[in-house]
XYZ file of C-alpha atoms in Angstrom:
438
model
C 10.152 4.942 2.880
C 12.230 5.034 6.051
C 15.899 5.839 6.529
C 18.246 3.115 7.745
C 21.979 2.902 8.405
C 23.956 -0.244 7.610
C 27.114 -0.886 9.610
C 29.535 -2.700 7.278
C 32.486 -4.898 8.134
C 35.837 -3.401 7.170
C 36.861 -6.408 5.063
C 36.613 -7.113 1.338
C 35.066 -3.689 0.560
C 34.902 -4.553 -3.147
C 32.458 -7.390 -2.334
C 30.180 -5.611 0.166
C 27.744 -3.930 -2.221
C 27.486 -7.009 -4.445
C 26.472 -9.097 -1.431
C 23.786 -6.590 -0.401
C 22.511 -6.387 -3.997
C 22.289 -10.176 -4.169
C 20.437 -10.427 -0.856
C 18.015 -7.666 -1.866
C 17.372 -9.497 -5.141
C 16.875 -12.772 -3.255
C 14.011 -11.176 -1.313
C 12.646 -9.063 -4.184
C 13.474 -5.761 -2.468
C 14.479 -2.559 -4.270
C 17.368 -0.713 -2.644
C 19.630 2.166 -3.672
C 23.218 1.498 -2.583
C 24.761 4.414 -4.468
C 25.957 6.149 -1.286
C 28.444 3.385 -0.549
C 31.995 4.546 0.115
C 34.440 1.585 0.243
C 36.650 3.490 2.714
C 33.865 3.832 5.316
C 31.751 1.288 7.231
C 28.529 3.342 7.231
C 25.918 3.192 4.459
C 22.576 5.038 4.487
C 19.696 3.427 2.600
C 15.968 3.910 2.140
C 13.675 0.936 2.800
C 9.959 0.381 3.203
C 10.024 -1.018 6.741
C 11.851 -3.082 9.359
C 10.814 -6.342 7.683
C 12.704 -5.417 4.497
C 15.672 -4.214 6.543
C 15.827 -7.516 8.402
C 15.440 -9.594 5.231
C 18.327 -7.893 3.447
C 20.782 -7.831 6.322
C 20.122 -10.868 8.524
C 22.258 -13.374 6.574
C 24.884 -10.885 5.382
C 28.521 -11.768 6.022
C 30.206 -8.463 5.112
C 27.881 -6.335 7.243
C 27.334 -6.189 10.994
C 23.930 -4.605 11.615
C 21.208 -2.274 10.368
C 19.623 0.583 12.342
C 16.574 2.767 11.956
C 18.018 6.291 11.828
C 16.522 8.676 14.380
C 18.955 11.523 13.801
C 22.453 12.525 12.743
C 24.842 15.452 12.912
C 28.430 16.631 12.941
C 28.260 17.316 16.682
C 26.154 16.119 19.578
C 24.279 19.406 19.544
C 23.307 18.835 15.911
C 22.500 15.193 16.600
C 20.110 15.971 19.456
C 18.348 18.629 17.431
C 18.015 16.201 14.508
C 16.481 13.543 16.762
C 13.994 16.036 18.226
C 13.048 17.427 14.811
C 12.766 14.133 12.893
C 11.889 11.376 15.350
C 9.776 12.816 18.147
C 6.841 10.708 16.929
C 8.864 7.570 17.767
C 9.487 8.411 21.417
C 6.164 7.068 22.696
C 6.520 3.809 20.735
C 9.329 2.649 23.024
C 8.549 4.668 26.150
C 7.677 1.585 28.249
C 10.139 -0.854 26.622
C 13.192 -2.245 28.372
C 16.295 -0.822 26.716
C 20.052 -0.412 26.583
C 22.469 1.979 24.875
C 25.347 0.773 22.684
C 28.264 2.563 21.010
C 29.808 1.788 17.625
C 32.987 3.736 16.864
C 35.107 3.989 13.746
C 38.704 5.193 14.134
C 38.116 6.528 17.631
C 36.406 5.896 20.956
C 34.965 7.552 24.024
C 35.998 6.932 27.614
C 33.551 5.213 29.951
C 32.931 8.493 31.704
C 32.204 10.259 28.397
C 29.851 7.464 27.322
C 27.815 7.850 30.513
C 27.518 11.585 29.923
C 26.432 11.031 26.317
C 23.768 8.504 27.345
C 22.448 10.914 29.976
C 22.213 13.627 27.312
C 19.367 11.619 25.729
C 17.174 12.122 28.805
C 14.642 13.996 26.637
C 13.595 10.617 25.193
C 11.818 10.236 28.546
C 12.201 6.455 28.606
C 10.318 4.807 31.470
C 11.205 1.161 30.800
C 13.824 -0.774 32.727
C 17.471 -0.859 31.681
C 18.252 -4.405 30.524
C 21.795 -5.074 29.379
C 21.186 -8.733 28.434
C 17.835 -8.984 26.648
C 16.381 -5.511 26.102
C 13.297 -4.998 23.972
C 15.022 -2.141 22.181
C 18.696 -1.311 21.672
C 19.533 2.315 20.987
C 22.906 2.843 19.340
C 25.222 5.824 18.981
C 27.483 5.448 15.953
C 30.530 7.722 15.764
C 32.933 8.285 12.896
C 36.282 9.918 13.645
C 38.891 11.414 11.354
C 42.569 10.482 11.484
C 45.299 13.050 10.757
C 48.515 11.190 10.078
C 49.187 9.231 13.272
C 46.777 11.275 15.372
C 43.082 10.688 15.870
C 40.617 13.500 16.286
C 39.338 14.007 19.815
C 35.768 14.535 18.620
C 33.828 12.547 16.025
C 33.280 14.166 12.630
C 29.849 12.595 12.230
C 27.388 10.903 14.578
C 24.234 8.867 14.058
C 21.626 7.816 16.613
C 19.354 4.907 15.834
C 17.428 1.858 16.914
C 18.908 -1.553 16.169
C 16.662 -3.434 13.742
C 18.735 -6.525 13.012
C 22.148 -8.021 13.548
C 23.748 -10.149 10.826
C 25.067 -13.699 10.624
C 28.508 -12.222 11.175
C 27.585 -10.483 14.433
C 24.789 -12.549 15.943
C 25.988 -16.052 15.018
C 29.711 -15.285 14.715
C 29.574 -17.214 11.458
C 33.023 -16.197 10.176
C 34.711 -17.389 13.359
C 32.623 -20.563 13.434
C 33.689 -21.646 9.949
C 37.295 -20.443 10.233
C 39.575 -23.002 8.583
C 41.878 -22.954 11.604
C 39.062 -24.453 13.668
C 37.804 -26.929 11.076
C 38.469 -30.606 11.632
C 39.400 -31.520 8.071
C 41.106 -29.150 5.629
C 43.742 -29.346 2.908
C 46.201 -27.079 1.135
C 43.475 -25.976 -1.307
C 40.658 -25.421 1.222
C 38.898 -22.179 0.331
C 38.726 -19.191 2.683
C 35.616 -19.571 4.868
C 34.555 -15.921 4.801
C 34.610 -15.617 1.018
C 32.999 -19.041 0.740
C 30.035 -17.750 2.770
C 29.903 -14.590 0.651
C 29.925 -16.697 -2.528
C 26.912 -18.619 -1.231
C 25.055 -15.344 -0.660
C 25.865 -14.080 -4.158
C 24.654 -17.394 -5.590
C 21.361 -17.285 -3.634
C 22.018 -20.541 -1.795
C 18.965 -21.259 0.351
C 17.008 -23.878 2.244
C 15.974 -26.868 0.164
C 18.098 -26.025 -2.897
C 20.632 -28.545 -4.184
C 24.194 -27.222 -4.482
C 26.842 -29.053 -6.505
C 30.603 -28.470 -6.381
C 32.350 -30.337 -9.233
C 35.805 -29.658 -7.726
C 34.875 -30.261 -4.097
C 38.303 -30.980 -2.607
C 37.853 -30.830 1.176
C 34.298 -29.515 0.825
C 34.711 -25.816 1.670
C 31.757 -24.619 -0.434
C 29.600 -27.591 0.481
C 30.044 -26.909 4.198
C 29.061 -23.240 3.926
C 26.183 -24.002 1.552
C 24.821 -26.428 4.168
C 24.977 -23.606 6.714
C 22.372 -21.772 4.636
C 20.180 -24.865 4.487
C 21.108 -26.278 1.061
C 21.413 -29.964 0.216
C 24.973 -30.517 -0.960
C 26.749 -32.897 -3.291
C 30.298 -32.754 -4.644
C 32.799 -34.554 -6.806
C 36.548 -34.508 -7.309
C 38.984 -36.398 -9.489
C 41.297 -36.930 -6.488
C 39.881 -39.546 -4.123
C 42.520 -38.653 -1.519
C 40.960 -35.214 -1.007
C 37.502 -36.627 -0.401
C 38.464 -39.607 1.764
C 40.942 -37.739 3.991
C 42.178 -39.878 6.859
C 39.586 -42.589 6.398
C 36.676 -42.591 8.861
C 38.518 -40.374 11.341
C 38.651 -37.115 9.347
C 37.148 -36.450 5.925
C 34.611 -34.249 4.143
C 31.741 -36.057 5.843
C 33.063 -35.484 9.365
C 33.098 -31.711 8.803
C 29.326 -31.801 8.343
C 28.964 -33.835 11.505
C 31.090 -31.312 13.401
C 28.874 -28.422 12.250
C 25.627 -30.254 12.882
C 24.618 -30.141 9.211
C 25.053 -33.811 8.312
C 21.398 -34.003 7.200
C 22.306 -31.518 4.420
C 25.101 -33.741 3.078
C 24.109 -35.935 0.101
C 27.512 -37.353 -0.822
C 30.848 -36.758 -2.520
C 31.913 -38.764 -5.557
C 35.302 -39.590 -7.020
C 34.696 -38.391 -10.551
C 36.312 -36.516 -13.400
C 34.039 -33.559 -14.111
C 34.521 -33.972 -17.872
C 33.108 -37.514 -17.545
C 30.239 -36.515 -15.288
C 28.194 -39.414 -13.931
C 25.281 -37.429 -12.436
C 22.135 -38.484 -14.256
C 20.337 -35.923 -16.385
C 17.288 -35.947 -14.153
C 19.238 -35.104 -10.997
C 18.141 -31.605 -10.029
C 20.889 -29.041 -9.449
C 19.807 -25.545 -8.391
C 23.240 -23.992 -7.883
C 26.824 -24.762 -8.901
C 29.575 -23.244 -6.761
C 33.244 -24.056 -7.131
C 36.855 -22.967 -7.135
C 38.202 -24.769 -10.220
C 41.816 -25.957 -9.946
C 44.207 -23.442 -11.443
C 46.954 -25.985 -11.936
C 49.389 -24.078 -9.692
C 50.420 -26.908 -7.369
C 50.329 -29.403 -10.214
C 49.259 -29.279 -13.824
C 45.584 -29.722 -14.637
C 44.636 -33.277 -15.559
C 41.526 -35.128 -16.727
C 40.904 -38.765 -17.559
C 42.355 -39.842 -20.867
C 45.623 -40.760 -22.546
C 48.100 -38.331 -24.079
C 48.548 -40.706 -26.998
C 45.132 -42.121 -27.884
C 46.484 -44.506 -30.545
C 49.044 -45.998 -28.188
C 46.453 -46.363 -25.454
C 44.003 -48.090 -27.810
C 46.528 -50.863 -28.331
C 46.481 -51.602 -24.606
C 42.717 -51.952 -24.189
C 42.924 -55.727 -23.886
C 45.973 -55.944 -21.633
C 45.617 -58.897 -19.297
C 46.846 -58.817 -15.680
C 46.549 -62.004 -13.628
C 43.848 -63.278 -15.924
C 41.745 -60.091 -15.897
C 41.412 -57.255 -18.379
C 43.562 -54.522 -16.817
C 41.114 -51.630 -16.995
C 38.349 -53.700 -15.340
C 40.391 -54.515 -12.227
C 39.513 -52.709 -8.974
C 43.114 -51.572 -8.569
C 43.269 -50.045 -12.047
C 44.499 -46.446 -12.069
C 43.175 -44.720 -15.183
C 45.600 -42.562 -17.166
C 45.298 -38.791 -17.134
C 46.090 -36.194 -19.767
C 46.806 -32.435 -19.593
C 43.822 -30.101 -19.558
C 43.843 -26.353 -20.187
C 42.094 -23.873 -17.893
C 40.229 -22.384 -20.862
C 38.768 -25.790 -21.752
C 37.811 -26.489 -18.158
C 35.902 -23.206 -17.824
C 34.217 -23.782 -21.178
C 33.081 -27.230 -20.028
C 31.880 -25.782 -16.731
C 29.695 -23.147 -18.427
C 28.341 -25.694 -20.901
C 27.412 -28.029 -18.032
C 25.708 -25.187 -16.152
C 23.850 -24.014 -19.245
C 22.581 -27.547 -19.793
C 21.791 -28.647 -16.232
C 20.690 -25.570 -14.263
C 17.017 -24.568 -14.159
C 15.975 -21.093 -15.301
C 17.046 -18.773 -12.475
C 19.708 -21.215 -11.262
C 23.139 -19.792 -10.433
C 26.702 -20.664 -11.376
C 29.427 -19.093 -9.217
C 33.129 -19.845 -9.593
C 36.521 -18.257 -9.029
C 38.765 -17.640 -12.022
C 42.472 -16.694 -11.915
C 43.749 -13.889 -14.129
C 47.137 -12.282 -14.666
C 46.587 -8.559 -14.158
C 48.641 -7.648 -17.222
C 46.418 -9.804 -19.425
C 43.009 -8.877 -18.123
C 40.295 -7.425 -20.279
C 36.547 -8.021 -20.181
C 36.835 -10.269 -23.238
C 38.677 -12.860 -21.138
C 35.531 -13.555 -19.107
C 33.956 -16.734 -20.500
C 30.372 -16.494 -21.748
C 27.562 -18.893 -22.587
C 24.458 -18.155 -24.625
C 22.075 -19.213 -21.814
C 24.002 -17.700 -18.887
C 23.920 -14.009 -17.974
C 26.892 -12.630 -16.028
C 25.665 -10.874 -12.867
C 28.857 -10.241 -10.897
C 32.528 -9.932 -11.811
C 34.404 -9.213 -8.564
C 38.161 -9.054 -8.152
C 40.398 -10.084 -5.282
C 43.865 -8.821 -6.182
C 47.193 -10.424 -5.252
C 49.712 -7.943 -6.700
C 50.446 -9.317 -10.203
C 47.543 -11.716 -10.398
C 43.967 -11.812 -9.218
C 41.171 -14.230 -8.742
C 37.732 -13.167 -9.863
C 34.397 -14.317 -8.555
C 32.071 -14.725 -11.529
C 28.372 -15.273 -10.894
C 25.971 -16.192 -13.702
C 22.211 -16.806 -13.790
C 20.542 -19.267 -16.178
C 18.165 -17.431 -18.503
C 15.151 -18.697 -20.430
C 15.179 -19.425 -24.155
C 14.314 -15.840 -25.060
C 17.731 -14.672 -23.831
C 20.128 -14.039 -26.726
C 23.582 -14.228 -25.186
C 26.888 -15.128 -26.750
C 29.156 -18.081 -26.240
C 32.799 -17.054 -25.902
C 35.936 -18.787 -24.656
C 37.971 -15.655 -23.984
C 41.098 -17.360 -22.689
C 41.356 -19.645 -25.706
C 40.517 -16.903 -28.209
C 43.347 -14.759 -26.815
C 45.595 -17.817 -26.543
C 46.134 -17.241 -22.822
C 47.065 -20.554 -21.241
C 49.422 -22.311 -18.871
C 48.467 -20.235 -15.831
C 50.729 -22.459 -13.710
C 53.816 -21.691 -15.817
C 53.135 -17.973 -15.741
C 52.474 -18.043 -12.001
C 55.950 -19.397 -11.294
C 57.577 -17.015 -13.799
C 56.026 -14.085 -11.982
C 53.747 -13.168 -14.931
C 56.657 -11.462 -16.679
C 55.353 -12.373 -20.118
C 52.302 -13.823 -21.784
C 52.505 -17.550 -22.522
C 51.492 -18.231 -26.106
């Protein structure tokens, strides 16, 4: 095993390890992430070789790069001694390679003059290759971590690593977060999901080339767009045709795929109530990813009448010689729908339609004062893999990721929200979560 250092992005620290675990699992690689400190961007790990390091990190969104560690210390004197003691056998491997030196600093930085002096202090590497700042064969990196005392930063780093860059990530090499930023996207809406967390969700759900991803609450297609980035074939549905159609041919869900050059990964979007799903049984779905409507902007609705008896008496209403509900301009009635029922239907659909090993990932709102593990919905064929929280003061949204298990799995089916009689998230949201709605 070899020692590597992962440089993490300083965003969503509560999601970073889960993403790395998911990517390691995707490639069948064992990794110990126990040294992770959410307050720091540096994480040491042990891996078999560079191939495993590249596989785990290359498509990561919440990490920047991974390095083969050549040495480390609390001062440059200690660092140099560590390099000489532990990595002298590596010197000849890159002796003739073109190279460059980079710096990565956390909470501090060196002046240009100091950087030159530090680079020159590595003369004992005896590198004979040419310096190439654009396309070097090897990139050596000095990673410094500084300490901050109140408003003042330390003049010297408290810890330093020296290593060889093995792989950059999607975040760094392809600038994927900036590319998919909603502010730069052609078609978005008020419910469009954050691009960065959408990409992370795809990683946690093992979205990959050739898999079919379905979003039953597609809206403006946020998850479909990012799933296509990872090579998946995407299909979505939504009860609101206005979200899918946008501004006609000028701007809609479809045009986003054209803008990103992933139109070949777009199957279609359908105007459809998820509870009356029209996808045929034989249609293969590998992954379901969604952000179900919480009913904050408007109450949740599904097709159906509030008063079934009254509606039954209108089945044969005639309008201009045609049965009303068969006319093209017919607008079907909608009835209220509770969040607990929607999540129960979602898990039942996933348990029925996903293949063994298929993933369901969705975001669930919770009032912090109500939360307990028993609220998390369960299904007898779905095993919960991740329960990650993004907190917004008095309420949170949780990313729940499940995997479909085979028939030998003995799970439980539980509708936690309904069992605890927690409902009307919209009402509680606007009351400030001051009391439980029963």
